[in-house]
Tab-separated table of C-alpha atoms in Angstrom:
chain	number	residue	atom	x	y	z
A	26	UNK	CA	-35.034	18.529	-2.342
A	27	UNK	CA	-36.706	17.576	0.733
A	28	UNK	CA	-35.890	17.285	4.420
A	29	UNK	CA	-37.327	15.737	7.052
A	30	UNK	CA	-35.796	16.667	10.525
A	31	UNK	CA	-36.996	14.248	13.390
A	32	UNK	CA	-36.390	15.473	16.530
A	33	UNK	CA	-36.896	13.538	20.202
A	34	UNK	CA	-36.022	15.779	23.504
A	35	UNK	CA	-36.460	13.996	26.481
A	36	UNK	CA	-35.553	16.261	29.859
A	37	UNK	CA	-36.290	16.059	33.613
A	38	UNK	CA	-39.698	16.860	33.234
A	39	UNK	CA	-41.262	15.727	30.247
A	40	UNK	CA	-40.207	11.560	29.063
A	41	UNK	CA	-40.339	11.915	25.544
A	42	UNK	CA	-41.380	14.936	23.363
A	43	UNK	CA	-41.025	14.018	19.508
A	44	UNK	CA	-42.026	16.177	16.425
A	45	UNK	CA	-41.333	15.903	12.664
A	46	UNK	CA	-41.269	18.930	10.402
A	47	UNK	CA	-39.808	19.578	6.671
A	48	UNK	CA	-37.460	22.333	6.790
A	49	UNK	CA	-36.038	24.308	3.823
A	50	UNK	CA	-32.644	22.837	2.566
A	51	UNK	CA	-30.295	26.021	3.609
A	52	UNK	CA	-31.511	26.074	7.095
A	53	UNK	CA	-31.762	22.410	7.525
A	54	UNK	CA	-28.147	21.704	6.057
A	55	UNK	CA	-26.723	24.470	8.081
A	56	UNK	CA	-28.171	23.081	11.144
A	57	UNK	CA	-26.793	19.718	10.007
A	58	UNK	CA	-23.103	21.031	9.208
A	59	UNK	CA	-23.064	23.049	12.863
A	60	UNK	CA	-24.167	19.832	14.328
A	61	UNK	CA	-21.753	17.240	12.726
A	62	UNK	CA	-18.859	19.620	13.602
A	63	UNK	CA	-18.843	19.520	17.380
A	64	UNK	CA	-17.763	16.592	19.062
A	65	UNK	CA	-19.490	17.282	22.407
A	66	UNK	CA	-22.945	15.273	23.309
A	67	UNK	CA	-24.310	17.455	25.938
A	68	UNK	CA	-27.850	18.695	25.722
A	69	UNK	CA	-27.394	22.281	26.354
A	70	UNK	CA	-25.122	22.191	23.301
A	71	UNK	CA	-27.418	21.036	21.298
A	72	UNK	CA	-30.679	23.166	22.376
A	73	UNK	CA	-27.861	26.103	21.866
A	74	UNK	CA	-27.677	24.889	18.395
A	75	UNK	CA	-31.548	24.695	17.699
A	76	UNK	CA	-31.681	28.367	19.156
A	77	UNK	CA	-29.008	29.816	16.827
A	78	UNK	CA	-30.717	28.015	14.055
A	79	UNK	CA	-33.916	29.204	14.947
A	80	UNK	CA	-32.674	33.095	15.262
A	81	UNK	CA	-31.741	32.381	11.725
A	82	UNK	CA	-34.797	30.564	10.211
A	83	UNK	CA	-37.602	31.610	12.623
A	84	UNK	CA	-40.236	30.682	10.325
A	85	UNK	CA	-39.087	27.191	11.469
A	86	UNK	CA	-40.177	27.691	15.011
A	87	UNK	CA	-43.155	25.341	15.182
A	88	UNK	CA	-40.974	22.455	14.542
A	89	UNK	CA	-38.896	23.356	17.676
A	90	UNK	CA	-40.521	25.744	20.165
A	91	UNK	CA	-42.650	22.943	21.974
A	92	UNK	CA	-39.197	21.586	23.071
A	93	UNK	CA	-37.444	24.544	24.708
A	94	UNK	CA	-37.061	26.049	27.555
A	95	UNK	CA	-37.910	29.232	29.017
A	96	UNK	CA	-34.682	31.221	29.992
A	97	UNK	CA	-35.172	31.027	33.440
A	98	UNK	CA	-35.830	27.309	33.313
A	99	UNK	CA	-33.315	24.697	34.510
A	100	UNK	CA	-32.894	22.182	31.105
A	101	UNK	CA	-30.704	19.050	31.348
A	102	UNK	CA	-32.052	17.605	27.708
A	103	UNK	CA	-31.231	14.046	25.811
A	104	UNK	CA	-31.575	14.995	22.487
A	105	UNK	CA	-31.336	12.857	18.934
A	106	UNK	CA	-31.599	14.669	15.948
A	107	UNK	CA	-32.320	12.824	12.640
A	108	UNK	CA	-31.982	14.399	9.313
A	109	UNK	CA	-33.258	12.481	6.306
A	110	UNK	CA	-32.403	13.981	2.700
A	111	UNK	CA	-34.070	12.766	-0.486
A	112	UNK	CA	-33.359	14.166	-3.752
A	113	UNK	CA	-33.742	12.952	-7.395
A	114	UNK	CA	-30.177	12.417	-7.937
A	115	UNK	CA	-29.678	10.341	-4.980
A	116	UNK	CA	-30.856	6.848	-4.076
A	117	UNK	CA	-30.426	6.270	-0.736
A	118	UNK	CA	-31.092	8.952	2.285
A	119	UNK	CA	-28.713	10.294	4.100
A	120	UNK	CA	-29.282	9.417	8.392
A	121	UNK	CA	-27.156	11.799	11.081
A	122	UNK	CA	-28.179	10.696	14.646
A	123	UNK	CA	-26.177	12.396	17.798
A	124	UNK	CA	-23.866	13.594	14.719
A	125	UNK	CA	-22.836	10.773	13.486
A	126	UNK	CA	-23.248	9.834	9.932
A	127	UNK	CA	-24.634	7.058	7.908
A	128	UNK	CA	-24.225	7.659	4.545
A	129	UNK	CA	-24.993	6.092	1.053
A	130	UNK	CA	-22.877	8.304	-1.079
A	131	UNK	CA	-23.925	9.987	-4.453
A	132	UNK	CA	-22.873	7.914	-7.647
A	133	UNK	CA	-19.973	9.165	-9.259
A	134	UNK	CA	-17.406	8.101	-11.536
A	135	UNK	CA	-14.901	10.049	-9.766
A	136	UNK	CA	-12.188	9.130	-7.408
A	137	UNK	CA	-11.628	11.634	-4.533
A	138	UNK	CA	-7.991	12.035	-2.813
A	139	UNK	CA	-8.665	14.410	0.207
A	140	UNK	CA	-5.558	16.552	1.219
A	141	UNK	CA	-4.701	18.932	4.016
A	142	UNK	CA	-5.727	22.538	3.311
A	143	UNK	CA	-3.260	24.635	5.308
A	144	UNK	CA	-0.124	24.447	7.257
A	145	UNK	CA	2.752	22.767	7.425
A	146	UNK	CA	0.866	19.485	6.867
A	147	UNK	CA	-0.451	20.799	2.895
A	148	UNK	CA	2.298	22.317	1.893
A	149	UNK	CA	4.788	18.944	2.828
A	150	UNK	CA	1.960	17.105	1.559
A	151	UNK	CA	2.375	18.760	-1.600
A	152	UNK	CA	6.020	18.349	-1.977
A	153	UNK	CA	5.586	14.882	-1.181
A	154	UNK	CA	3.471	14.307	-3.944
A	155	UNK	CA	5.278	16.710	-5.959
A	156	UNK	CA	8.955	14.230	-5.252
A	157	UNK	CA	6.832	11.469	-6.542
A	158	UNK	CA	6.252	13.071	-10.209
A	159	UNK	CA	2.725	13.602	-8.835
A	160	UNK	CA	1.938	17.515	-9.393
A	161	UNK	CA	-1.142	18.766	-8.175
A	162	UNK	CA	-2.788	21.328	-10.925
A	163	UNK	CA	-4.842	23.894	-8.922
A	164	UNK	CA	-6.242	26.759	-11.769
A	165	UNK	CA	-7.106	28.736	-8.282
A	166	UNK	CA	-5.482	28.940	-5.077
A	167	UNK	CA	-8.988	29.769	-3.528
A	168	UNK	CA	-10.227	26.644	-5.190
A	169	UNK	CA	-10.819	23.610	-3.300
A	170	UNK	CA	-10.969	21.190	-5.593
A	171	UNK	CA	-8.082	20.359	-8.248
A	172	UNK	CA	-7.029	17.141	-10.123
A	173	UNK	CA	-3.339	15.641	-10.717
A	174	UNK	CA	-2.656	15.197	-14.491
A	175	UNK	CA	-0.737	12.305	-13.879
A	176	UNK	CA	-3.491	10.375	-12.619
A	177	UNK	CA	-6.646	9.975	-14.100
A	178	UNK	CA	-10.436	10.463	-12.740
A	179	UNK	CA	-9.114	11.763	-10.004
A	180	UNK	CA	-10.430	14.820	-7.602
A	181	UNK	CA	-8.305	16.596	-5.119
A	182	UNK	CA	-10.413	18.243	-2.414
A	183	UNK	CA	-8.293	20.288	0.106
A	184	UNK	CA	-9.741	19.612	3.419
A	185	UNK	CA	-9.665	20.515	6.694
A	186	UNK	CA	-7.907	16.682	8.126
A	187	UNK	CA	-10.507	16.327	10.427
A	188	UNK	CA	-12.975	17.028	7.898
A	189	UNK	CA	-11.368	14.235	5.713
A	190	UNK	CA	-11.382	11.633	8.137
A	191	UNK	CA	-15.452	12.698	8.216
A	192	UNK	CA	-15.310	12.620	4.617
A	193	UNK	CA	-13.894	8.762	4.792
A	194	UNK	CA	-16.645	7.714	6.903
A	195	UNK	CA	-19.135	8.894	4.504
A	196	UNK	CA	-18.214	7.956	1.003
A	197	UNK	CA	-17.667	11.966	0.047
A	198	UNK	CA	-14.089	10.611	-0.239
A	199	UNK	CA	-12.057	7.180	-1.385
A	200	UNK	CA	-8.544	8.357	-0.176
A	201	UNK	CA	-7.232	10.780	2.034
A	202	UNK	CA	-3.693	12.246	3.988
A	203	UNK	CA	-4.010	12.780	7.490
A	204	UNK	CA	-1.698	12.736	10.533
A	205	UNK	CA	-2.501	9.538	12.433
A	206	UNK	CA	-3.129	11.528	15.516
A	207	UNK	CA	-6.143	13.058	13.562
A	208	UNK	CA	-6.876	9.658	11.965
A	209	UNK	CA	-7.336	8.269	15.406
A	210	UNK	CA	-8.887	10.837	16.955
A	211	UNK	CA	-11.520	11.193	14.543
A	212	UNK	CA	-12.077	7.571	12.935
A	213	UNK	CA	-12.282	6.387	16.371
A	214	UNK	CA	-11.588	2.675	15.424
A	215	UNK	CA	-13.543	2.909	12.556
A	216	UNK	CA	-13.667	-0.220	10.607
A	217	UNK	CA	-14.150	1.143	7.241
A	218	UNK	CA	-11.075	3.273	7.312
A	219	UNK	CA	-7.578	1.325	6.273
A	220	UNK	CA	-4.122	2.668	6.703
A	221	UNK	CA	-2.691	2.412	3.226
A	222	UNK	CA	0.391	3.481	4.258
A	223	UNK	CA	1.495	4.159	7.921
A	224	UNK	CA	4.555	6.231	7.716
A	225	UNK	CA	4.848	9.079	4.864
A	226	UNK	CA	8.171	10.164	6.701
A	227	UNK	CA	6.918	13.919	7.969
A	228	UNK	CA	4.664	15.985	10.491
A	229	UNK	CA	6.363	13.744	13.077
A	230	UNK	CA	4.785	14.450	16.423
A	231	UNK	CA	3.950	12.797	19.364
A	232	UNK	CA	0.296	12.988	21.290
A	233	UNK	CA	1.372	13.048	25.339
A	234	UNK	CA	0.231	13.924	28.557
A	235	UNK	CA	2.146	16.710	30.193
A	236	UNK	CA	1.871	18.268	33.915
A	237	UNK	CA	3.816	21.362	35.698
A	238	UNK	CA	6.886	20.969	36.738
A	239	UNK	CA	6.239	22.444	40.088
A	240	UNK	CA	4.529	22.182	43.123
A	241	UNK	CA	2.817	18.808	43.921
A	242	UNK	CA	3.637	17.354	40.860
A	243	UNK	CA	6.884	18.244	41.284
A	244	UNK	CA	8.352	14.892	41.649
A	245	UNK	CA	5.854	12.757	39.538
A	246	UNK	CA	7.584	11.518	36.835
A	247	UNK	CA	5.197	8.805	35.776
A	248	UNK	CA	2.034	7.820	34.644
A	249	UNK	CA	1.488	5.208	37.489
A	250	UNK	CA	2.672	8.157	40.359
A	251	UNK	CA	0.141	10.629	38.797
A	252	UNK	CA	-2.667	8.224	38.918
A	253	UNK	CA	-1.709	7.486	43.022
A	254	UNK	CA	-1.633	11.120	44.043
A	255	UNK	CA	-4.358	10.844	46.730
A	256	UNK	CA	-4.877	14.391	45.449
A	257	UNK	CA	-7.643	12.919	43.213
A	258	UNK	CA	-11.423	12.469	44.576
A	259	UNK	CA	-14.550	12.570	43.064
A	260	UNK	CA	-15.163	16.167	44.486
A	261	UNK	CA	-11.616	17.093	42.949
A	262	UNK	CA	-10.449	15.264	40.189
A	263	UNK	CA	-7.693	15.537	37.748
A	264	UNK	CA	-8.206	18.367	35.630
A	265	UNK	CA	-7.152	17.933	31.716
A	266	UNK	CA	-6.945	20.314	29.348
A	267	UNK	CA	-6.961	18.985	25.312
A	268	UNK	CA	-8.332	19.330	22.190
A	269	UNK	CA	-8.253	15.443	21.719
A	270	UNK	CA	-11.489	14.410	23.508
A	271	UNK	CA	-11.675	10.959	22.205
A	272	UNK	CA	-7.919	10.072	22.850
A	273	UNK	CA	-7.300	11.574	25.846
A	274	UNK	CA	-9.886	10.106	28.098
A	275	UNK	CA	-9.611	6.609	26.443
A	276	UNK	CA	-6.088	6.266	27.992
A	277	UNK	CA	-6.580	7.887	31.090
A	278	UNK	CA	-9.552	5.413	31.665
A	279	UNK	CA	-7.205	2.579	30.192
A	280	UNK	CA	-4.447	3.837	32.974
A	281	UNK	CA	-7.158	3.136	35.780
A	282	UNK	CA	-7.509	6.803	36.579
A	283	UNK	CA	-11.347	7.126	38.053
A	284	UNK	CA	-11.183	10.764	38.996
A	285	UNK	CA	-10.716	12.888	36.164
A	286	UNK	CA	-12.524	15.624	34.406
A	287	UNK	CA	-11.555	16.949	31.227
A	288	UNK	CA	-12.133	20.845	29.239
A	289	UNK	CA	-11.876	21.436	26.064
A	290	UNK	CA	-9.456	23.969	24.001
A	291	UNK	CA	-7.905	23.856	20.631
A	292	UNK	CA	-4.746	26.094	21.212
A	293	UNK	CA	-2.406	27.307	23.605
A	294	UNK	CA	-3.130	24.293	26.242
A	295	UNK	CA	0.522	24.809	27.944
A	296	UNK	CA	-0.849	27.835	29.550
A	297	UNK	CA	-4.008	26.175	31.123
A	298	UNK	CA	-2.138	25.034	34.551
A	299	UNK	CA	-0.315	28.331	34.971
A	300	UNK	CA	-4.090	29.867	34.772
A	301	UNK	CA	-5.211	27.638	37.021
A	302	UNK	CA	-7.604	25.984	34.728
A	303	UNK	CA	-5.904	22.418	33.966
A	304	UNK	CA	-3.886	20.181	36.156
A	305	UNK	CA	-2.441	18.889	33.025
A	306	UNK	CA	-2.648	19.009	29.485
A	307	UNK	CA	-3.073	16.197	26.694
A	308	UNK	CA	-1.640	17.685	23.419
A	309	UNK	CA	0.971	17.149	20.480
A	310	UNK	CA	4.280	17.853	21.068
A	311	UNK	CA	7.006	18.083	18.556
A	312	UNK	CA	10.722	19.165	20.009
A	313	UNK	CA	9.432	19.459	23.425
A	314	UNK	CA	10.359	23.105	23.769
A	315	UNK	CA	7.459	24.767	23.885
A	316	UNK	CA	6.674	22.416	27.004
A	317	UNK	CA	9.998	23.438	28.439
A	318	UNK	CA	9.493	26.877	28.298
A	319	UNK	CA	5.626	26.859	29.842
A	320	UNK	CA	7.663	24.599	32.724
A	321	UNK	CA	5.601	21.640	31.332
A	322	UNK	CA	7.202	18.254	31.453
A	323	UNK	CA	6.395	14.689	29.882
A	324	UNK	CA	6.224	12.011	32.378
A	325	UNK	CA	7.328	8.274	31.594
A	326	UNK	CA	4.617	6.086	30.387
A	327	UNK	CA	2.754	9.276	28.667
A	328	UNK	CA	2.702	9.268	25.230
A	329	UNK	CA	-0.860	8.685	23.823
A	330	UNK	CA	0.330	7.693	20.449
A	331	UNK	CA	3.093	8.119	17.664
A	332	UNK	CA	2.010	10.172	14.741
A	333	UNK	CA	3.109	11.356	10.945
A	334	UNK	CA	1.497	11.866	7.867
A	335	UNK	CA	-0.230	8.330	7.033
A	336	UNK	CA	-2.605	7.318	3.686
A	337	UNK	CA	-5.655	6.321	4.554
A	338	UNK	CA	-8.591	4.728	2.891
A	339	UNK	CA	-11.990	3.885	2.632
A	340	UNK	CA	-12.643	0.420	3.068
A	341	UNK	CA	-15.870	-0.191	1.461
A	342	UNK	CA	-14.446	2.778	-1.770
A	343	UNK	CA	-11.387	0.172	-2.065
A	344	UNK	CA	-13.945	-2.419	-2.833
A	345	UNK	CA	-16.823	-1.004	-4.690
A	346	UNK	CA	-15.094	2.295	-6.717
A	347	UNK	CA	-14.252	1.350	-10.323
A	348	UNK	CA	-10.950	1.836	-10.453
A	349	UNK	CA	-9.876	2.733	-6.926
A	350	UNK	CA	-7.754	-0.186	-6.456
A	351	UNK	CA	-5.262	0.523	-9.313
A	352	UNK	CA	-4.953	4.408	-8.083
A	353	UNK	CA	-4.023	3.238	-5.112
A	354	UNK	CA	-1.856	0.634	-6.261
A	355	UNK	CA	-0.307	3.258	-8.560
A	356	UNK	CA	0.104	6.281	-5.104
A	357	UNK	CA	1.302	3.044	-3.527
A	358	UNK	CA	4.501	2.068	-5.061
A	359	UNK	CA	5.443	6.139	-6.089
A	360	UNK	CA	5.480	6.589	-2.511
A	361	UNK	CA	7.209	3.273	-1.366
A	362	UNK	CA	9.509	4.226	-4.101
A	363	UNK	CA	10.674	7.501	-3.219
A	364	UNK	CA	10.707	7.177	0.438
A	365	UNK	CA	13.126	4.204	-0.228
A	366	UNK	CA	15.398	5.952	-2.059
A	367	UNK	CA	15.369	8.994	0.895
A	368	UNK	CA	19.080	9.015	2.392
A	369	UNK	CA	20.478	6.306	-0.359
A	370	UNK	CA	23.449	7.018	-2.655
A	371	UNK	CA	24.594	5.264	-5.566
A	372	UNK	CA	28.399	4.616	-5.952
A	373	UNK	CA	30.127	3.424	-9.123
A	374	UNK	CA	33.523	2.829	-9.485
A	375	UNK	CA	36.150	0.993	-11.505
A	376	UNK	CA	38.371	-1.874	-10.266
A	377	UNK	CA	41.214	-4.057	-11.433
A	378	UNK	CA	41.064	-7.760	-11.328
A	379	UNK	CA	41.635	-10.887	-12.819
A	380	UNK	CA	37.321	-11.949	-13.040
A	381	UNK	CA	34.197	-10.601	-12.118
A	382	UNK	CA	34.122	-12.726	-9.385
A	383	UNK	CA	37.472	-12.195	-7.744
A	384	UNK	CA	36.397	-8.442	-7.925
A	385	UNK	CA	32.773	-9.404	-6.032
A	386	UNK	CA	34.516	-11.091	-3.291
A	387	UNK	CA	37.029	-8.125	-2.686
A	388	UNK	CA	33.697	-5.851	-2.447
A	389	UNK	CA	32.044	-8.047	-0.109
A	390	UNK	CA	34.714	-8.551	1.924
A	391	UNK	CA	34.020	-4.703	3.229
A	392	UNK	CA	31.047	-4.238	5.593
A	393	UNK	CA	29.613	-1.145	3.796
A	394	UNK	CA	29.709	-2.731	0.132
A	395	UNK	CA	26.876	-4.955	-0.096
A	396	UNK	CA	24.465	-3.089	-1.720
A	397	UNK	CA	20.660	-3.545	-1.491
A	398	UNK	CA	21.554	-7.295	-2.748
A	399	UNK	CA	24.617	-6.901	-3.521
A	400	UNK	CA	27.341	-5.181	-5.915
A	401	UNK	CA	27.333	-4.938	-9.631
A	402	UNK	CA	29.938	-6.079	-11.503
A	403	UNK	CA	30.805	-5.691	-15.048
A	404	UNK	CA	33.746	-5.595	-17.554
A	405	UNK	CA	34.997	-2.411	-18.926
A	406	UNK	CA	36.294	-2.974	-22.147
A	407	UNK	CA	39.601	-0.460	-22.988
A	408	UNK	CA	41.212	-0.732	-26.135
A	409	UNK	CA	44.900	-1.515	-26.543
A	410	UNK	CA	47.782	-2.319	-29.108
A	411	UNK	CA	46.576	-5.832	-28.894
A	412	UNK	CA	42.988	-5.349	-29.382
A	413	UNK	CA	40.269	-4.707	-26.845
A	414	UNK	CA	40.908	-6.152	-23.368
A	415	UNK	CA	38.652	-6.175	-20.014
A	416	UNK	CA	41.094	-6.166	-17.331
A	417	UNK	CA	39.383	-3.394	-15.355
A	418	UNK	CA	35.447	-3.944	-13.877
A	419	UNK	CA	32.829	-1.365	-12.933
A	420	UNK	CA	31.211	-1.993	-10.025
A	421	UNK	CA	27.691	-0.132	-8.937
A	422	UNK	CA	26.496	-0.214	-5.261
A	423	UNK	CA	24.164	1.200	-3.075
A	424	UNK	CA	24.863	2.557	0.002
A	425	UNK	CA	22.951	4.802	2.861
A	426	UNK	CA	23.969	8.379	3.604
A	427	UNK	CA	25.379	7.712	6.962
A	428	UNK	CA	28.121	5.329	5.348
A	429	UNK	CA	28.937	6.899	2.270
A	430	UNK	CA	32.170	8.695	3.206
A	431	UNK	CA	33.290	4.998	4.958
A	432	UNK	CA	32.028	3.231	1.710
A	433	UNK	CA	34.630	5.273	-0.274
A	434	UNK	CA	37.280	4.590	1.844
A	435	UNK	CA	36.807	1.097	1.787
A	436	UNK	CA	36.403	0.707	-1.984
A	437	UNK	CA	39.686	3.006	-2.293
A	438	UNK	CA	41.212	0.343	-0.111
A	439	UNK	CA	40.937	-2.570	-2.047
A	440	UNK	CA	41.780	-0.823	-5.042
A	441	UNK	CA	38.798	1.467	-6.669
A	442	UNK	CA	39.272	4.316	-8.289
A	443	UNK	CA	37.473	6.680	-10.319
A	444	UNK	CA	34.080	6.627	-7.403
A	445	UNK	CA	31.177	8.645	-8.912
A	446	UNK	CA	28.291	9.236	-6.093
A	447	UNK	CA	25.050	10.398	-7.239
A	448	UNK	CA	21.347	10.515	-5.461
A	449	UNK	CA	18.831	7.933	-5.478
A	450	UNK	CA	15.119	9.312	-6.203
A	451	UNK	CA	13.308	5.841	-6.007
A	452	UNK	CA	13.858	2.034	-5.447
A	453	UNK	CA	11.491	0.081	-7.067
A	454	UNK	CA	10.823	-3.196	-5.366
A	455	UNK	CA	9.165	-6.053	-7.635
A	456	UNK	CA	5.874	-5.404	-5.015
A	457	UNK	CA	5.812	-3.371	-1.979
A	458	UNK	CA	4.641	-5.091	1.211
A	459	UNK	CA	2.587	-2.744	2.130
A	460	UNK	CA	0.240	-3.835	-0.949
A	461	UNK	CA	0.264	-7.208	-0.075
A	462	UNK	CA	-0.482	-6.019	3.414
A	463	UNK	CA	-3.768	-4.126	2.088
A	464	UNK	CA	-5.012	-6.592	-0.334
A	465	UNK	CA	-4.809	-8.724	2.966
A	466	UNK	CA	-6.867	-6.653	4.708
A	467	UNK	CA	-9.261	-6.459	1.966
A	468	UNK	CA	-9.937	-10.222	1.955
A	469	UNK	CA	-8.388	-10.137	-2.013
């Protein structure tokens, strides 16, 4: 395997510097995986990265040591870095410029399902899949990749979910579970990636702008007062602390804020203003406490975005995978199915009467009774010195958690007896919306 690294630095001193060398695969790929995973553009970031990866590989230097800096120098670089990968088993090359990725996938028959790896997120993921008779068969737990019996030609790859929004975007996978915050942090309005499904009913959490409680921004309680605190100049702007670098300066921006500056961190951003670091922080927040207890608040007109687990696709893998479209047809309706049936009860009970229908319009008569489309209602046949008679009807409803007890009350009133309750674990629909809704999309 070859590849080609093209590299162009252009600084304060020199216009253009460009060089092309062939590097060995290890070094080059490693260079290529350190690069893809930071989000920031800067140029001193990226001649630290050619630095490391020269320490490493130094018999690589003569592709890179015309560009850099002595350590005493000042550097402000605008650097693109383009790796192109040919091999025998693939037919197209593979292009990363400033990180981001343009990429012909590798043939293969296989359809890849990309899941969370750790955390809360994998293991609910998991039982999700597991409610919906879809078991995920993992030989080891150190494994990343394992396959669900239940459905066929089909790879699970545990993930990182950032990783597997990447993975989207280039074709290494056809489907994937993410939170949307990650989704929309990372796809960044991608138009290859489709939302399958939008709400897989846990890792609710809400992406939102938080500042002190005290001091000057002690009675800001909005977006709009925050952004006309005359506090703000281009010598001292609005400091904000998050790990969601995409997001969070989008909306500020889209709030009309000029005078902001934002720093990166990954955890613990309620502590940044206390330090003295942040003026205020952009990050996901759950119950709230943890805000509470840093003396953090939310302010009105500061939540970024609504998130839970979501399905998400690859556009141009819906279209062009053999097979893709029925596996996701299939995850489709086992998830519309079960999550339908969360909270429901079914209730079954006998009734006298003189018809099926005078029985129907006693039932419907009570508020609670209806049923998903109503109640129903059949003879049951008892046997007596006469024969076999059918004065007595079974009736079967449907009814949600919150108005079981009620329901019971009101079929005892008109005259039911004998009430069996049990679970629902799914409602099949004759086609889920949602499947219309993608096919839609798809132009199908």
């Amino acid at each position: 395997m070859d590849i080609a690294c093209h590299t162009s630095v252009a600084d304060n001193h020199t216009p253009k510097i460009e060089s092309t060398r062939y590097l060995p695969f290890p070094a080059a790929l490693l260079f290529l995986e350190n690069l893809i995973g930071k989000r920031e553009r800067g140029g001193e970031l990226a001649m630290a990265l050619i630095q490391t990866y020269l320490q490493q590989y130094p018999a690589a230097a003569t592709g890179f040591t015309q560009f850099l800096p002595s350590p005493s120098s000042h550097f402000s670089a605008r650097i693109s870095i383009k790796f192109t990968v040919s091999c025998c088993s693939m037919s197209s090359p593979v292009t990363v410029v400033n990180g981001n990725v343009d990429v012909k996938s590798t043939e293969r028959n296989e359809i890849r399902l990309g899941l969370p790896s750790k955390g809360r997120m994998a293991s609910d993921t998991l039982d999700l899949l597991k409610d919906c008779q879809l078991s995920v068969r993992q030989l080891n737990p150190r494994q990343y990749v394992a396959d669900i019996p239940q459905l066929s030609n089909v790879e699970v790859w545990f993930q990182r979910p950032k990783d597997i929004v990447r993975k989207l975007v280039s074709g290494d996978l056809d489907l994937g579970i993410v939170g949307l915050d990650t989704l929309s942090e990372y796809g960044q309005g991608n138009e290859d990636l489709i939302l399958v499904h939008d709400a897989l009913a846990y890792g609710d959490c809400r992406l939102s702008l938080a500042i002190p409680k005290y001091g000057i921004f002690e009675k800001i309680n909005s977006v709009k007062e925050l952004m006309e605190m005359p506090q703000w100049t281009a010598e001292k702007p609005l400091r904000v602390a998050t790990g969601f670098t995409y997001l969070g300066p989008k909306f500020l921006k889209e709030n009309g804020l000029r005078h902001v500056v934002f720093s990166t961190a990954d955890g613990a951003l309620e502590a940044a203003p206390a330090m003295g670091i942040a003026d205020a922080i952009v990050d996901l927040v759950s119950s709230g406490t943890t805000l509470k207890e840093n003396n953090l608040k939310e302010i009105e007109g500061g939540v970024l975005l609504e998130s839970q687990a979501v399905l998400v696709a690859s556009k141009k893998s819906l279209l062009q995978r053999k097979g893709l479209l029925d596996i996701t047809h299939e995850i489709l309706e086992r998830f519309e199915a079960h999550l339908r049936a969360l909270g429901q009860f079914t209730v079954v009970a006998n009734m006298r009467g003189s018809s099926a229908e005078e029985v129907a319009e006693r039932i419907l008569s009570q508020p609670s009774l209806s049923g998903l489309q109503g109640p129903t209602v059949s003879p049951v046949f008892r046997k007596s010195d006469s024969g076999v008679k059918a004065d007595y009807y079974a009736i079967v409803i449907c009814v949600p958690k919150k108005l079981l007890y009620k329901s019971v009350q009101q079929l005892r009133a008109i005259g039911g007896s004998g009430v069996l309750v049990s679970p629902l674990t799914y409602i099949f629909d004759e086609e889920t919306p949602r499947w219309r809704q993608l096919l839609s999309k798809l132009g199908l």
